[in-house]
Amino acid sequence: MKLGNVFICVALLFILSGTGPVLAEEKTGDQVFDLGQVLVIDKSQSSDKITTTDVVSAEDIRLQGAQNVADALDLVPGVDVQIGGKGQYGIKLRGFDQQDVKILIDGVPTHSSYNGSVDLGQIPVDAIAQIKVIKGASSVLYGPNTLGGVINIITKKGGAEPYTQVTTSFGQNATQNYILNHGGSKGKFNYWVTASHRTSDGFELSSDFDPNNPRTGIGSEYNEAGGTRDLSHYTNNTLNTKFGYDFDDNSKIYFSFDYHDNEKGCPTEGGGRFNYPRYWEFDEWKQWNASLVGEHDFTEILTMKARLYYVDHEDTLKDLNWDNRPAHNFPAGRWFDESSYDDYTVGGELHAYLDFGDISLLKLGASYMKDNNKQTDYWMDTGYEPEEEYETNVYSFGIEDEIRLFEKLTLKAGVSYDTHDPQKAYGGVSRDKTSEWNPQAGIAYDFSKAFNLYASVGKKTRFPQMQKLYSNLAGGNSELNAQTTIAYEIGGSKQFGDSVTLTAAGFFNDVKTELSETPAGSMKMSGKPISRGLKPPYGT
């Protein structure tokens, strides 16, 4: 039995042997994990007023019938959900690529250490209480790499009443979903457990699909015969747990653990210049993170919040079509048979809030994050290549003040000092650390509880990922500078009754420095191509 299935069985036994499966009202299961926010939300409401923020609730997710985070984000204005060449789901936010958007799960960064992306189709919605999409000039306390904004996936926590929900659903092609949610509390202690198992043999192509179509049918570079889409199968196992202790109204501490054990095919894509169907499969896609977060009110003025986290990601991409490659396009041994990544991210943050009542709210923050990537390829002619290792450190220090001039008028100004410090570059050229100052300012005016206007401007920085710095195949350049953007926005919202809210915003992003790539073979660096590419010579 696989590890993911074992987790589900353990969770089920835990629930059945607990206080008893009492089914509370459904809203009890949508308790939002407040400490999953980066900012202290009861002190920082006006931070979200100076830029556009969309919140996708658990009820929104249910009404959409969303199965994963990509589905849940599909209807958010300004978010464009896309599917990449390996069947991986990503997004664009206001035109910025996903690498330019900080993706968080309960405030913990989730991304590939190598290229800064994450497959949002691999993260199910079962444990999600809400998704917060912050666009434009997000708080400086979020740190760098937020050109397009921030997406924080906030999970559920146990409420005052015990809650148990078991959901199953079935579909064609052996599609099966089993989802279990349970939470509750006992005194000052509360807990939450979500376990899910999703599997399918794939999805059907349109009944109008023509297998004889020379562009997409049999014998083409897609080689599709109709019926079930080739390599659209998947198996996803997830476990999300949370344990919290509220000492009193002033102190609380929570431990969270989120685990994904998935397998998936990569629906056949055209071979481009190589003109052959690519049959790829992720026979392993595992990711887990553990975090410890606490918050304490030292005085009526001073509140502090701290978070430590560790994220581990492993995946293995296999080429299933080795024996069928056209020899004239792929001489033996020039494409990997198997490519494996082993990433980890470790970090922490410390925030202090000085609340001066009706005068101002001063926020100070410091954060540290280490990204490490190890990878290796298996080549049919030479076997496994030596393991490569890449590593970077990112530091951020920020200060931000919300000044309350009048009851309805709030001004916000802040600045962060962000540093990117590469540590390891296998066989390549490392570089000196680089730093950027990122100031921003905003204003919000509440005409009433139902009507407000806001405006903001801020500089944002995105440091280059390892792929941009060191990959021959991707045109890496170890001398790349950081990308900087000045984000301008003006907008407002008007609520009509209890159920209708109209929001509108105009924005402009002035890209001052853009990350550019040099053609493969012309960059200044040494070392062999990074994984999932051609082995030199590169073929025709």
Coordinates of C-alpha atoms in Angstrom, one line a residue:
M1 CA 0.0 0.0 0.0
K2 CA 1.4 3.4 -0.9
L3 CA 2.2 6.0 1.7
G4 CA -0.6 8.3 0.6
N5 CA -3.2 5.6 1.1
V6 CA -1.7 4.8 4.5
F7 CA -2.2 8.4 5.6
I8 CA -5.8 8.3 4.5
C9 CA -6.4 5.1 6.5
V10 CA -4.7 6.6 9.6
A11 CA -6.8 9.7 9.3
L12 CA -10.0 7.7 9.1
L13 CA -9.1 5.6 12.1
F14 CA -8.3 8.8 14.0
I15 CA -11.7 10.3 13.3
L16 CA -13.6 7.1 14.1
S17 CA -11.8 6.6 17.4
G18 CA -12.1 10.3 18.4
T19 CA -14.9 12.1 20.1
G20 CA -17.5 10.8 17.7
P21 CA -18.4 11.9 14.2
V22 CA -20.8 14.7 14.9
L23 CA -21.9 16.5 11.8
A24 CA -22.2 20.2 12.5
E25 CA -23.5 22.8 10.1
E26 CA -21.4 22.9 7.0
K27 CA -20.1 26.4 7.7
T28 CA -18.3 25.0 10.7
G29 CA -15.9 23.2 8.3
D30 CA -15.0 26.5 6.7
Q31 CA -13.1 28.0 9.6
V32 CA -10.3 30.2 8.1
F33 CA -6.9 29.6 9.6
D34 CA -6.1 33.2 10.6
L35 CA -2.4 32.6 11.2
G36 CA -2.2 31.3 7.6
Q37 CA -2.3 35.0 6.7
V38 CA 1.1 36.8 6.4
L39 CA -0.1 39.9 8.1
V40 CA -1.9 40.1 11.4
I41 CA -5.3 40.5 9.9
D42 CA -7.1 42.1 12.9
K43 CA -4.5 44.9 12.7
S44 CA -3.9 45.2 9.0
Q45 CA -7.3 45.5 7.3
S46 CA -6.4 48.8 5.6
S47 CA -3.4 47.1 3.9
D48 CA -5.7 45.4 1.5
K49 CA -7.7 48.6 0.8
I50 CA -4.9 50.3 -1.3
T51 CA -4.9 47.6 -4.0
T52 CA -7.3 45.2 -5.5
T53 CA -7.9 42.0 -3.5
D54 CA -10.1 39.1 -4.5
V55 CA -11.1 36.4 -2.1
V56 CA -12.3 33.0 -3.3
S57 CA -14.3 31.4 -0.4
A58 CA -14.9 27.7 0.3
E59 CA -18.5 28.3 -0.8
D60 CA -17.3 29.8 -4.1
I61 CA -15.1 26.7 -4.7
R62 CA -18.1 24.4 -4.0
L63 CA -20.4 26.4 -6.4
Q64 CA -17.7 26.2 -9.2
G65 CA -17.2 22.5 -8.7
A66 CA -13.5 23.2 -8.6
Q67 CA -11.2 20.2 -8.0
N68 CA -7.9 21.9 -7.6
V69 CA -6.4 25.4 -7.1
A70 CA -6.2 26.1 -10.8
D71 CA -9.9 25.5 -11.2
A72 CA -10.7 27.7 -8.2
L73 CA -8.7 30.6 -9.7
D74 CA -10.2 30.3 -13.1
L75 CA -12.9 32.9 -12.6
V76 CA -10.9 35.5 -10.7
P77 CA -10.6 38.7 -12.7
G78 CA -7.1 39.3 -14.0
V79 CA -6.1 35.6 -13.5
D80 CA -5.5 33.6 -16.7
V81 CA -5.2 29.8 -16.0
Q82 CA -2.9 28.0 -18.5
I83 CA -1.7 24.5 -19.2
G84 CA 1.9 24.0 -20.0
G85 CA 3.7 21.4 -22.2
K86 CA 3.9 18.7 -19.5
G87 CA 0.2 19.1 -18.6
Q88 CA 1.1 21.4 -15.7
Y89 CA -1.3 24.1 -14.6
G90 CA -0.1 27.6 -14.1
I91 CA -1.4 31.1 -14.1
K92 CA -0.8 34.6 -15.3
L93 CA -1.8 37.5 -13.1
R94 CA -2.4 40.8 -14.8
G95 CA -0.1 39.6 -17.6
F96 CA 2.7 38.5 -15.3
D97 CA 3.9 34.9 -15.4
Q98 CA 3.5 32.6 -12.4
Q99 CA 7.2 33.0 -11.6
D100 CA 6.4 36.7 -11.0
V101 CA 3.7 35.9 -8.5
K102 CA 4.3 34.7 -5.0
I103 CA 2.3 31.5 -4.3
L104 CA 1.8 30.7 -0.6
I105 CA 0.0 27.9 1.4
D106 CA -0.9 29.3 4.8
G107 CA 1.9 31.9 4.3
V108 CA 4.5 29.4 3.4
P109 CA 6.1 29.8 -0.1
T110 CA 5.4 27.0 -2.5
H111 CA 7.4 26.8 -5.7
S112 CA 10.0 24.9 -7.6
S113 CA 13.4 25.9 -6.3
Y114 CA 14.7 25.6 -9.9
N115 CA 12.3 27.6 -11.9
G116 CA 10.0 29.3 -9.4
S117 CA 6.7 27.7 -10.6
V118 CA 4.4 25.1 -9.1
D119 CA 1.7 22.9 -10.8
L120 CA -1.5 24.3 -9.3
G121 CA -3.4 21.4 -10.8
Q122 CA -1.7 19.1 -8.3
I123 CA -3.1 20.9 -5.2
P124 CA -6.7 19.9 -4.5
V125 CA -9.2 22.2 -2.8
D126 CA -10.4 19.8 -0.1
A127 CA -8.7 21.5 2.8
I128 CA -9.0 25.1 1.5
A129 CA -11.0 27.7 3.4
Q130 CA -10.3 30.6 1.1
I131 CA -7.8 31.8 -1.5
K132 CA -6.7 35.4 -1.3
V133 CA -5.5 37.1 -4.5
I134 CA -3.7 40.4 -3.8
K135 CA -2.8 42.3 -7.0
G136 CA -0.5 45.3 -7.6
A137 CA 1.3 46.9 -4.7
S138 CA 1.0 44.2 -2.1
S139 CA 2.5 44.9 1.4
V140 CA 6.3 45.1 1.5
L141 CA 6.2 42.5 4.3
Y142 CA 5.6 39.8 1.5
G143 CA 9.1 40.4 0.3
P144 CA 10.4 40.1 -3.3
N145 CA 9.2 38.2 -6.3
T146 CA 5.7 39.7 -6.2
L147 CA 5.7 41.7 -9.5
G148 CA 2.1 40.5 -10.3
G149 CA 1.0 40.1 -6.7
V150 CA 0.5 37.4 -4.1
I151 CA -1.8 34.4 -4.0
N152 CA -2.2 32.9 -0.5
I153 CA -4.0 29.6 -0.2
I154 CA -5.5 29.5 3.3
T155 CA -6.6 26.1 4.7
K156 CA -9.2 25.2 7.3
K157 CA -8.9 24.9 11.1
G158 CA -11.0 23.2 13.8
G159 CA -13.9 25.2 15.2
A160 CA -15.7 25.1 18.5
E161 CA -18.0 22.2 17.5
P162 CA -16.8 18.9 16.1
Y163 CA -17.2 18.6 12.4
T164 CA -17.0 15.5 10.1
Q165 CA -17.7 15.3 6.4
V166 CA -17.1 12.3 4.1
T167 CA -17.6 13.0 0.3
T168 CA -17.4 10.5 -2.5
S169 CA -17.9 10.9 -6.2
F170 CA -17.5 8.7 -9.3
G171 CA -17.2 9.3 -13.1
Q172 CA -16.3 7.6 -16.3
N173 CA -12.8 6.1 -17.0
A174 CA -12.6 4.8 -13.4
T175 CA -12.7 8.4 -11.9
Q176 CA -13.0 8.2 -8.1
N177 CA -12.8 10.8 -5.4
Y178 CA -12.8 10.1 -1.7
I179 CA -12.5 13.1 0.6
L180 CA -12.6 13.2 4.4
N181 CA -12.7 16.3 6.6
H182 CA -12.7 16.3 10.4
G183 CA -12.0 19.0 12.9
G184 CA -12.9 20.1 16.4
S185 CA -11.5 21.4 19.7
K186 CA -11.1 20.5 23.3
G187 CA -10.5 23.3 25.7
K188 CA -7.7 25.5 24.3
F189 CA -6.6 22.8 21.8
N190 CA -8.1 22.5 18.3
Y191 CA -7.2 20.3 15.3
W192 CA -8.1 19.7 11.7
V193 CA -7.5 16.7 9.4
T194 CA -8.2 16.5 5.7
A195 CA -7.4 13.3 3.7
S196 CA -8.3 12.7 0.1
H197 CA -7.7 10.2 -2.7
R198 CA -8.5 11.1 -6.3
T199 CA -7.8 8.9 -9.3
S200 CA -8.8 8.6 -12.9
D201 CA -7.8 6.9 -16.1
G202 CA -8.2 10.2 -17.9
F203 CA -10.7 12.3 -19.8
E204 CA -12.4 11.8 -23.1
L205 CA -11.7 13.7 -26.3
S206 CA -14.6 15.3 -28.1
S207 CA -16.9 13.0 -30.0
D208 CA -16.0 15.1 -33.1
F209 CA -12.4 14.3 -32.9
D210 CA -11.1 12.8 -36.1
P211 CA -8.3 10.2 -35.7
N212 CA -7.4 10.6 -39.4
N213 CA -6.7 14.3 -39.1
P214 CA -3.2 14.7 -40.5
R215 CA -2.3 17.4 -37.9
T216 CA -3.6 15.8 -34.7
G217 CA -4.6 12.2 -35.5
I218 CA -2.7 8.9 -35.9
G219 CA 0.7 9.3 -37.5
S220 CA 0.8 13.1 -36.7
E221 CA 3.1 14.6 -34.1
Y222 CA 0.2 14.2 -31.6
N223 CA -0.6 10.6 -32.7
E224 CA -4.1 10.7 -31.0
A225 CA -6.6 7.9 -31.9
G226 CA -9.6 9.4 -30.1
G227 CA -11.4 8.2 -27.0
T228 CA -9.5 8.7 -23.8
R229 CA -6.8 11.4 -24.1
D230 CA -3.4 9.8 -24.1
L231 CA -1.6 10.0 -20.7
S232 CA -4.4 12.1 -19.0
H233 CA -4.5 9.7 -16.1
Y234 CA -3.7 10.8 -12.5
T235 CA -3.7 9.6 -8.9
N236 CA -3.6 12.2 -6.1
N237 CA -3.3 11.5 -2.4
T238 CA -3.3 14.4 0.1
L239 CA -3.1 14.8 3.8
N240 CA -3.5 18.2 5.6
T241 CA -3.4 18.5 9.3
K242 CA -3.3 21.4 11.7
F243 CA -3.0 21.5 15.5
G244 CA -3.4 24.7 17.5
Y245 CA -3.3 25.9 21.0
D246 CA -4.8 29.2 22.1
F247 CA -3.2 30.1 25.4
D248 CA -5.6 33.0 25.8
D249 CA -6.8 36.0 23.8
N250 CA -3.3 37.3 23.5
S251 CA -1.3 34.2 22.5
K252 CA -1.6 31.2 20.1
I253 CA 0.6 28.7 18.4
Y254 CA -0.1 26.4 15.5
F255 CA 1.7 23.5 13.8
S256 CA 0.6 22.6 10.2
F257 CA 1.6 19.7 7.9
D258 CA 0.5 19.5 4.3
Y259 CA 1.4 16.4 2.2
H260 CA 0.9 15.5 -1.5
D261 CA 1.8 12.1 -3.1
N262 CA 0.8 12.2 -6.8
E263 CA 1.3 10.5 -10.1
K264 CA 0.2 11.9 -13.5
G265 CA 0.6 11.5 -17.2
C266 CA 1.5 14.4 -19.4
P267 CA -1.2 14.5 -22.2
T268 CA 0.6 13.9 -25.5
E269 CA 1.9 17.1 -27.1
G270 CA 3.4 17.8 -30.5
G271 CA 7.1 17.5 -30.8
G272 CA 7.7 21.0 -32.3
R273 CA 10.9 21.1 -34.3
F274 CA 11.6 17.4 -33.3
N275 CA 8.3 16.3 -34.9
Y276 CA 7.4 13.3 -32.7
P277 CA 4.9 12.7 -30.0
R278 CA 6.3 13.3 -26.5
Y279 CA 5.1 10.5 -24.1
W280 CA 6.0 11.8 -20.7
E281 CA 4.8 10.8 -17.2
F282 CA 5.4 12.0 -13.7
D283 CA 5.6 8.7 -12.0
E284 CA 6.5 10.6 -8.8
W285 CA 5.3 14.1 -7.7
K286 CA 5.6 14.5 -3.9
Q287 CA 5.5 17.7 -1.9
W288 CA 5.2 18.3 1.8
N289 CA 5.6 21.3 4.1
A290 CA 5.7 21.7 7.8
S291 CA 5.3 25.1 9.5
L292 CA 5.2 26.4 13.1
V293 CA 3.6 29.8 13.6
G294 CA 2.9 31.8 16.7
E295 CA 1.5 35.2 17.6
H296 CA 1.6 37.1 20.9
D297 CA 0.3 40.5 22.1
F298 CA 3.0 41.7 24.5
T299 CA 1.1 44.9 25.3
E300 CA -1.9 46.8 24.0
I301 CA 0.5 48.4 21.5
L302 CA 3.0 45.6 20.6
T303 CA 2.1 42.4 18.7
M304 CA 4.7 40.0 17.3
K305 CA 4.3 37.1 14.9
A306 CA 6.8 34.5 13.9
R307 CA 6.8 31.6 11.4
L308 CA 9.3 28.8 10.6
Y309 CA 8.8 26.5 7.7
Y310 CA 10.3 23.7 5.6
V311 CA 9.1 22.6 2.2
D312 CA 10.3 19.4 0.4
H313 CA 9.5 18.6 -3.2
E314 CA 10.5 15.6 -5.3
D315 CA 9.4 14.7 -8.8
T316 CA 10.6 12.3 -11.5
L317 CA 9.7 12.8 -15.2
K318 CA 10.0 9.7 -17.4
D319 CA 10.1 9.5 -21.2
L320 CA 7.9 6.6 -22.2
N321 CA 8.7 6.7 -25.9
W322 CA 12.5 6.0 -26.0
D323 CA 12.3 3.0 -28.4
N324 CA 9.9 4.8 -30.9
R325 CA 11.9 8.0 -31.5
P326 CA 12.7 8.7 -35.2
A327 CA 16.4 8.0 -35.4
H328 CA 17.0 10.9 -37.9
N329 CA 15.8 13.5 -35.4
F330 CA 17.0 11.9 -32.2
P331 CA 20.3 10.0 -32.4
A332 CA 20.4 7.5 -29.6
G333 CA 21.2 8.9 -26.2
R334 CA 20.5 12.6 -26.8
W335 CA 17.4 12.9 -24.8
F336 CA 17.0 11.9 -21.2
D337 CA 15.1 8.7 -20.3
E338 CA 14.4 9.9 -16.7
S339 CA 14.9 13.3 -15.0
S340 CA 14.6 13.8 -11.2
Y341 CA 14.4 16.9 -9.1
D342 CA 14.9 17.0 -5.3
D343 CA 14.1 20.4 -3.9
Y344 CA 13.8 21.9 -0.5
T345 CA 13.0 25.4 0.9
V346 CA 13.6 26.4 4.4
G347 CA 12.9 29.8 6.0
G348 CA 11.3 32.0 8.5
E349 CA 9.9 35.4 9.2
L350 CA 9.4 37.7 12.1
H351 CA 6.9 40.6 12.2
A352 CA 6.3 43.3 14.8
Y353 CA 3.2 45.5 14.9
L354 CA 3.0 48.7 16.9
D355 CA -0.6 49.8 17.0
F356 CA -1.0 53.5 18.0
G357 CA -4.7 53.4 17.9
D358 CA -6.3 56.1 15.7
I359 CA -2.9 57.5 14.8
S360 CA -1.0 54.8 13.0
L361 CA -0.1 51.1 12.7
L362 CA 3.6 50.6 12.2
K363 CA 4.8 47.2 10.9
L364 CA 8.3 45.9 10.7
G365 CA 9.3 42.6 9.2
A366 CA 12.3 40.4 8.5
S367 CA 12.4 37.2 6.5
Y368 CA 14.9 34.6 5.3
M369 CA 14.5 31.8 2.7
K370 CA 16.9 29.2 1.3
D371 CA 16.1 27.4 -1.9
N372 CA 18.1 24.2 -2.8
N373 CA 17.7 22.2 -5.9
K374 CA 19.3 18.8 -6.7
Q375 CA 18.8 17.1 -10.0
T376 CA 20.0 14.2 -12.1
D377 CA 19.2 12.7 -15.5
Y378 CA 19.4 9.1 -16.7
W379 CA 20.6 8.7 -20.3
M380 CA 20.3 5.5 -22.1
D381 CA 23.9 5.5 -23.5
T382 CA 25.7 6.6 -20.3
G383 CA 23.4 5.9 -17.3
Y384 CA 22.9 8.4 -14.5
E385 CA 24.7 11.7 -14.7
P386 CA 26.4 13.1 -11.6
E387 CA 24.0 14.9 -9.3
E388 CA 23.9 18.7 -9.7
E389 CA 23.2 21.1 -6.8
Y390 CA 22.1 24.7 -6.9
E391 CA 21.3 26.9 -3.9
T392 CA 20.3 30.5 -3.2
N393 CA 19.5 32.6 -0.1
V394 CA 16.9 35.5 -0.1
Y395 CA 16.7 38.0 2.7
S396 CA 14.1 40.8 3.1
F397 CA 13.7 43.6 5.6
G398 CA 10.6 45.8 5.5
I399 CA 9.0 48.7 7.3
E400 CA 5.5 50.0 6.6
D401 CA 3.3 52.5 8.3
E402 CA -0.5 53.0 8.0
I403 CA -1.3 56.6 9.0
R404 CA -4.9 57.3 9.9
L405 CA -5.3 61.0 9.3
F406 CA -9.1 60.9 9.6
E407 CA -11.6 58.3 10.4
K408 CA -12.2 57.6 6.7
L409 CA -8.7 58.4 5.2
T410 CA -5.7 56.1 5.5
L411 CA -2.2 56.7 4.0
K412 CA 0.3 53.9 3.7
A413 CA 4.0 54.1 3.0
G414 CA 6.7 51.4 3.2
V415 CA 10.0 50.2 1.9
S416 CA 11.8 46.9 1.8
Y417 CA 15.4 46.0 1.3
D418 CA 15.6 42.7 -0.5
T419 CA 18.8 40.6 -1.2
H420 CA 19.5 37.6 -3.5
D421 CA 22.6 35.7 -2.6
P422 CA 23.4 32.6 -4.8
Q423 CA 25.5 30.0 -2.9
K424 CA 26.0 27.0 -5.2
A425 CA 26.0 26.5 -9.0
Y426 CA 27.1 23.1 -10.2
G427 CA 29.7 23.3 -12.8
G428 CA 28.7 26.9 -13.6
V429 CA 29.4 30.4 -12.6
S430 CA 28.0 31.7 -9.4
R431 CA 27.6 35.4 -8.8
D432 CA 27.8 38.1 -6.1
K433 CA 24.7 38.9 -4.1
T434 CA 22.5 41.6 -5.4
S435 CA 20.1 43.9 -3.4
E436 CA 17.2 46.2 -4.2
W437 CA 15.3 48.9 -2.4
N438 CA 11.5 48.7 -3.0
P439 CA 9.5 51.6 -1.8
Q440 CA 5.7 52.0 -2.2
A441 CA 2.8 54.2 -1.1
G442 CA -1.0 54.2 -1.1
I443 CA -4.1 56.0 -0.1
A444 CA -7.6 54.8 0.7
Y445 CA -10.8 56.7 1.5
D446 CA -13.9 55.1 2.8
F447 CA -16.9 57.3 1.8
S448 CA -19.1 54.7 3.7
K449 CA -18.9 51.1 4.7
A450 CA -20.2 50.2 1.3
F451 CA -18.1 52.5 -0.9
N452 CA -14.4 53.2 -1.0
L453 CA -11.7 54.4 -3.4
Y454 CA -8.0 53.7 -3.3
A455 CA -4.7 54.4 -5.2
S456 CA -1.2 53.0 -4.9
V457 CA 2.2 53.0 -6.5
G458 CA 5.2 50.8 -5.7
K459 CA 8.4 49.3 -7.0
K460 CA 8.6 45.5 -7.1
T461 CA 11.6 43.2 -7.7
R462 CA 11.9 39.7 -9.0
F463 CA 15.2 38.0 -8.7
P464 CA 16.2 35.5 -11.4
Q465 CA 15.6 31.8 -10.7
M466 CA 18.3 29.1 -11.1
Q467 CA 17.0 28.2 -14.5
K468 CA 17.4 31.8 -15.7
L469 CA 20.9 31.9 -14.3
Y470 CA 22.4 28.6 -15.1
S471 CA 20.4 26.5 -17.7
N472 CA 22.1 26.2 -21.1
L473 CA 18.9 24.8 -22.7
A474 CA 16.8 27.7 -21.4
G475 CA 19.4 30.3 -22.4
G476 CA 20.6 30.9 -18.9
N477 CA 22.9 33.9 -18.2
S478 CA 24.7 34.1 -14.8
E479 CA 25.0 37.9 -15.2
L480 CA 21.3 38.6 -15.3
N481 CA 20.1 41.5 -13.2
A482 CA 16.9 41.5 -11.2
Q483 CA 13.7 42.5 -12.9
T484 CA 12.1 45.6 -11.5
T485 CA 8.6 47.1 -12.1
I486 CA 6.8 50.2 -11.0
A487 CA 3.1 49.3 -10.4
Y488 CA 0.4 52.0 -10.5
E489 CA -3.2 51.4 -9.6
I490 CA -6.4 53.3 -8.9
G491 CA -9.7 51.6 -8.1
G492 CA -12.7 51.3 -5.8
S493 CA -15.6 49.2 -4.8
K494 CA -19.3 49.7 -4.1
Q495 CA -21.6 47.3 -2.3
F496 CA -25.3 47.1 -3.3
G497 CA -27.3 45.3 -0.7
D498 CA -26.0 42.1 1.0
S499 CA -25.1 40.1 -2.1
V500 CA -23.8 42.4 -4.9
T501 CA -20.5 44.2 -4.9
L502 CA -19.1 46.1 -7.9
T503 CA -15.3 46.6 -8.1
A504 CA -13.3 48.4 -10.7
A505 CA -9.6 49.2 -11.1
G506 CA -7.2 50.6 -13.6
F507 CA -3.5 49.6 -13.4
F508 CA -0.3 50.2 -15.3
N509 CA 3.0 48.3 -14.8
D510 CA 6.1 50.1 -16.0
V511 CA 8.8 47.3 -16.5
K512 CA 12.1 49.1 -15.9
T513 CA 14.4 46.0 -16.2
E514 CA 13.3 42.8 -17.8
L515 CA 14.8 39.4 -17.3
S516 CA 16.1 38.4 -20.7
E517 CA 17.7 35.2 -22.0
T518 CA 20.6 34.7 -24.4
P519 CA 20.3 32.0 -27.1
A520 CA 21.6 28.6 -26.1
G521 CA 25.3 28.3 -26.8
S522 CA 26.0 32.0 -26.5
M523 CA 25.8 32.7 -22.8
K524 CA 28.7 33.3 -20.5
M525 CA 28.8 30.3 -18.3
S526 CA 30.2 26.8 -18.1
G527 CA 28.8 23.5 -17.1
K528 CA 26.5 21.0 -18.8
P529 CA 22.8 21.5 -19.6
I530 CA 20.4 21.4 -16.7
S531 CA 17.9 18.5 -16.6
R532 CA 15.0 17.8 -19.0
G533 CA 16.9 19.0 -22.0
L534 CA 19.0 17.7 -24.9
K535 CA 22.4 16.2 -24.3
P536 CA 25.1 17.9 -26.5
P537 CA 25.4 18.0 -29.4
Y538 CA 21.8 19.2 -29.6
G539 CA 20.7 17.5 -32.7
T540 CA 19.0 19.1 -35.7

